[in-house]
Coordinates of C-alpha atoms in Angstrom, one line a residue:
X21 CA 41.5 -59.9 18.4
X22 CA 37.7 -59.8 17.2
X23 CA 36.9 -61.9 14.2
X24 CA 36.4 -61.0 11.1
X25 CA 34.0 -60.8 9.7
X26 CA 35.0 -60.6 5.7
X27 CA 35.8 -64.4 6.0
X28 CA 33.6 -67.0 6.6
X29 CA 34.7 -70.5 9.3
X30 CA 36.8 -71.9 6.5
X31 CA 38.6 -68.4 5.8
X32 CA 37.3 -67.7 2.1
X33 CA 36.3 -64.2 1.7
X34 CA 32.2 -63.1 1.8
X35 CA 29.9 -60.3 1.7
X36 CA 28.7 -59.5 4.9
X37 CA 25.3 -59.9 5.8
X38 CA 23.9 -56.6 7.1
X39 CA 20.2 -57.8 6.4
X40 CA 19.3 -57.8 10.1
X41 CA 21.5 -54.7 11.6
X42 CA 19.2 -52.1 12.2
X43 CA 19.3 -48.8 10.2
X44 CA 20.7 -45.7 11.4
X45 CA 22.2 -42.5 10.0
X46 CA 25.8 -42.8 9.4
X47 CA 28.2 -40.1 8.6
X48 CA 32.3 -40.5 8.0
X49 CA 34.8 -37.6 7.4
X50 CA 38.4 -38.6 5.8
X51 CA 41.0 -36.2 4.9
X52 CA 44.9 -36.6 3.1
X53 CA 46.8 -34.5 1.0
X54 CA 49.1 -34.2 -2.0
X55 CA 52.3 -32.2 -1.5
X56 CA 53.8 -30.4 -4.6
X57 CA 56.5 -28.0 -6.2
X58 CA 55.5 -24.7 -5.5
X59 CA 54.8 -23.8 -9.7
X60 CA 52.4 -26.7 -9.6
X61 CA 50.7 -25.3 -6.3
X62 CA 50.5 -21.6 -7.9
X63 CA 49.5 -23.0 -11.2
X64 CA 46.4 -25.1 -9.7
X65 CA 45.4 -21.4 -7.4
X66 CA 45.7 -19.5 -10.4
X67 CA 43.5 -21.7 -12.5
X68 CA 46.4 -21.8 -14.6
X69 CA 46.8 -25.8 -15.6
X70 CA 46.7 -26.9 -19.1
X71 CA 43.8 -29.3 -18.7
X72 CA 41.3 -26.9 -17.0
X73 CA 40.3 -26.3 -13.6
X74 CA 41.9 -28.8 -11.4
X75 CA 40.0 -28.7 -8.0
X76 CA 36.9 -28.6 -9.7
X77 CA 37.3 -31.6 -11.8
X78 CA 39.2 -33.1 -8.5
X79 CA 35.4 -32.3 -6.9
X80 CA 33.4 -34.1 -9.2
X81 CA 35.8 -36.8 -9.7
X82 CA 35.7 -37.6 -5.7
X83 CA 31.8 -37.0 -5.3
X84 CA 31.5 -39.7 -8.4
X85 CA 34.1 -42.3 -7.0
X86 CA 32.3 -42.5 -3.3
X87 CA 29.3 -43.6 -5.4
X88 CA 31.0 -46.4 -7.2
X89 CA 32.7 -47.4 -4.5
X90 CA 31.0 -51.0 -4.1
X91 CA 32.3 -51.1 -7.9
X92 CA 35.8 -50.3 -6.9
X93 CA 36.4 -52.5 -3.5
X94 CA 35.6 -56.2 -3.3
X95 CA 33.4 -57.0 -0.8
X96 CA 32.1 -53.1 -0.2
X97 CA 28.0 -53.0 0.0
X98 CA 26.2 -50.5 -2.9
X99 CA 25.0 -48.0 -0.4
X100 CA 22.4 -44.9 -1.2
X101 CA 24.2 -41.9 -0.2
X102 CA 22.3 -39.1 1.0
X103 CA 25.7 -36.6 1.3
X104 CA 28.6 -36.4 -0.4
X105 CA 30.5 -33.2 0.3
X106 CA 34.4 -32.9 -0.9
X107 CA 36.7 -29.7 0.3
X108 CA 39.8 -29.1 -1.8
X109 CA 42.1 -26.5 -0.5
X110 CA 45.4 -24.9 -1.5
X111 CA 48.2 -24.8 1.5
X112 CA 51.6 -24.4 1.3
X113 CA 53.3 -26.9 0.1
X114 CA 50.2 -28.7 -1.9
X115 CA 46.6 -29.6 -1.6
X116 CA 44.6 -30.8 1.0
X117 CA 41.2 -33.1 0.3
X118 CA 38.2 -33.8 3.2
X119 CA 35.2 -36.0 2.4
X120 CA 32.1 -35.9 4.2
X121 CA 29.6 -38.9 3.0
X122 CA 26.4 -39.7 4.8
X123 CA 23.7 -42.6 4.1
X124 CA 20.9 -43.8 6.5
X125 CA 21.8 -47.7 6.2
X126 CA 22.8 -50.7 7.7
X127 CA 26.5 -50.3 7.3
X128 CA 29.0 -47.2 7.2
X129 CA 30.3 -44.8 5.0
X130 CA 33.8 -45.1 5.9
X131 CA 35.0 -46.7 2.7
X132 CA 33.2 -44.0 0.2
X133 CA 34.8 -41.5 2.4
X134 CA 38.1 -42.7 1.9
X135 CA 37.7 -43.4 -1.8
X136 CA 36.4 -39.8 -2.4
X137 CA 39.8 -38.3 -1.0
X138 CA 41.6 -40.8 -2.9
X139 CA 40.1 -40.2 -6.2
X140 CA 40.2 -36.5 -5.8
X141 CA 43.7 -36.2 -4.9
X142 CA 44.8 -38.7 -7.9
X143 CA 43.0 -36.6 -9.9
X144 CA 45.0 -33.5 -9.0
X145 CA 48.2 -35.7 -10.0
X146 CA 46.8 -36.3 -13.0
X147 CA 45.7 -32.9 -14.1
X148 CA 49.1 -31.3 -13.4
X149 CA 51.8 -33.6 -13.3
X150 CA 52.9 -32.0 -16.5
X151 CA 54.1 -29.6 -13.8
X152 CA 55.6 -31.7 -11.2
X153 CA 55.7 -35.6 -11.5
X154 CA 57.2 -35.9 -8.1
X155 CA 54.1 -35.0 -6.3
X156 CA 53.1 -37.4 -3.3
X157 CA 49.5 -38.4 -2.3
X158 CA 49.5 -39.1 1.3
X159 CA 48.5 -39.1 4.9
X160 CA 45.0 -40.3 3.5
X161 CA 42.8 -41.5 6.5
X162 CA 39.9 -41.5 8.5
X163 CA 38.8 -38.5 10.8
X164 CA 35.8 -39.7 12.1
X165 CA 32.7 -41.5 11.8
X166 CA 29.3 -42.0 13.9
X167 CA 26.4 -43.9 13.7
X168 CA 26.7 -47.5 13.8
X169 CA 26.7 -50.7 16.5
X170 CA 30.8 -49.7 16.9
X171 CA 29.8 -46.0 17.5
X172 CA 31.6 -43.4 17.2
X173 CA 35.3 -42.8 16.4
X174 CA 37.4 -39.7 16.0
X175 CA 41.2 -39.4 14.7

C-alpha cells in the first residue's frame, strides 16, 4: 500500500506540499444521480416546482461549490479553476449530474469535481422535496481524470 500522504511520520494530518510538483493542465469528470417519484421528475421537466427552476439553480449551486471546495474539505488546496461545466438531465426515474472542472496547477481537480455533483444534486432535494422526500442521491463518483504525475484514470 503507498503512503499517504495527508499524514505526516507521526500520523497527524497535513496539507500537502505541492510547491515543487510541476504544473500541468488537469481536467476531472464525476457524475451521480438522484432517483425520484415520477410527479417530482415531471414537476422539475416542466419547470413546475414551487421554488423556481430547479436544474438551473442545481447549475449554479454546483459551479459555486467546486470553487469553495478548499472551504468545504479539510486539507483540499484553493485551486484557480479555469473550467467548471455542470450537465443536469432528466431520465426516467430522476436526475442525472456530470461535472467537468479544469485548472492548470500543481494538484487535481478531482475533489471540485466531486463536490460540484454533490452540491447540485442536494440542491435538487432541496428544491422539491416538497414533492417527494424519499428521493436518494447516489452513485456519485469519479469518471475520469488526466493530467497529473498519477496520470490518467477512467471509470
Amino acid at each position: 500500500m503507498s503512503r499517504l500522504t495527508h499524514l505526516d511520520e507521526q500520523g497527524a494530518a497535513r496539507m500537502v506540499d505541492v510547491g515543487g510538483k510541476t504544473e500541468t493542465a488537469r481536467e476531472a469528470v464525476a457524475g451521480g444521480r438522484i432517483t425520484m417519484s415520477a410527479e417530482a421528475r415531471d414537476a422539475i421537466a416542466a419547470g413546475a416546482v414551487a421554488k423556481g427552476d430547479v436544474l438551473a439553480v442545481a447549475r449554479i449551486a454546483g459551479i459555486m461549490a467546486a470553487k469553495r471546495t478548499s472551504d468545504l474539505i479539510p486539507l483540499c488546496h484553493p485551486l484557480p479553476l479555469s473550467k467548471v461545466t455542470l450537465d443536469l438531465s432528466i431520465e426516467d426515474d430522476g436526475v442525472s449530474a456530470q461535472a467537468i472542472v479544469a485548472t492548470n496547477g500543481r494538484t487535481g481537480v478531482e475533489m471540485e469535481a466531486l463536490t460540484a455533483v454533490s452540491t447540485a444534486l442536494l440542491t435538487v432535494y432541496d428544491m422539491a422535496k416538497a414533492l417527494d422526500k424519499r428521493m436518494t442521491i447516489g452513485n456519485i463518483r469519479l469518471l475520469k481524470k488526466t493530467g497529473g504525475k498519477s496520470g490518467d484514470f477512467v471509470a
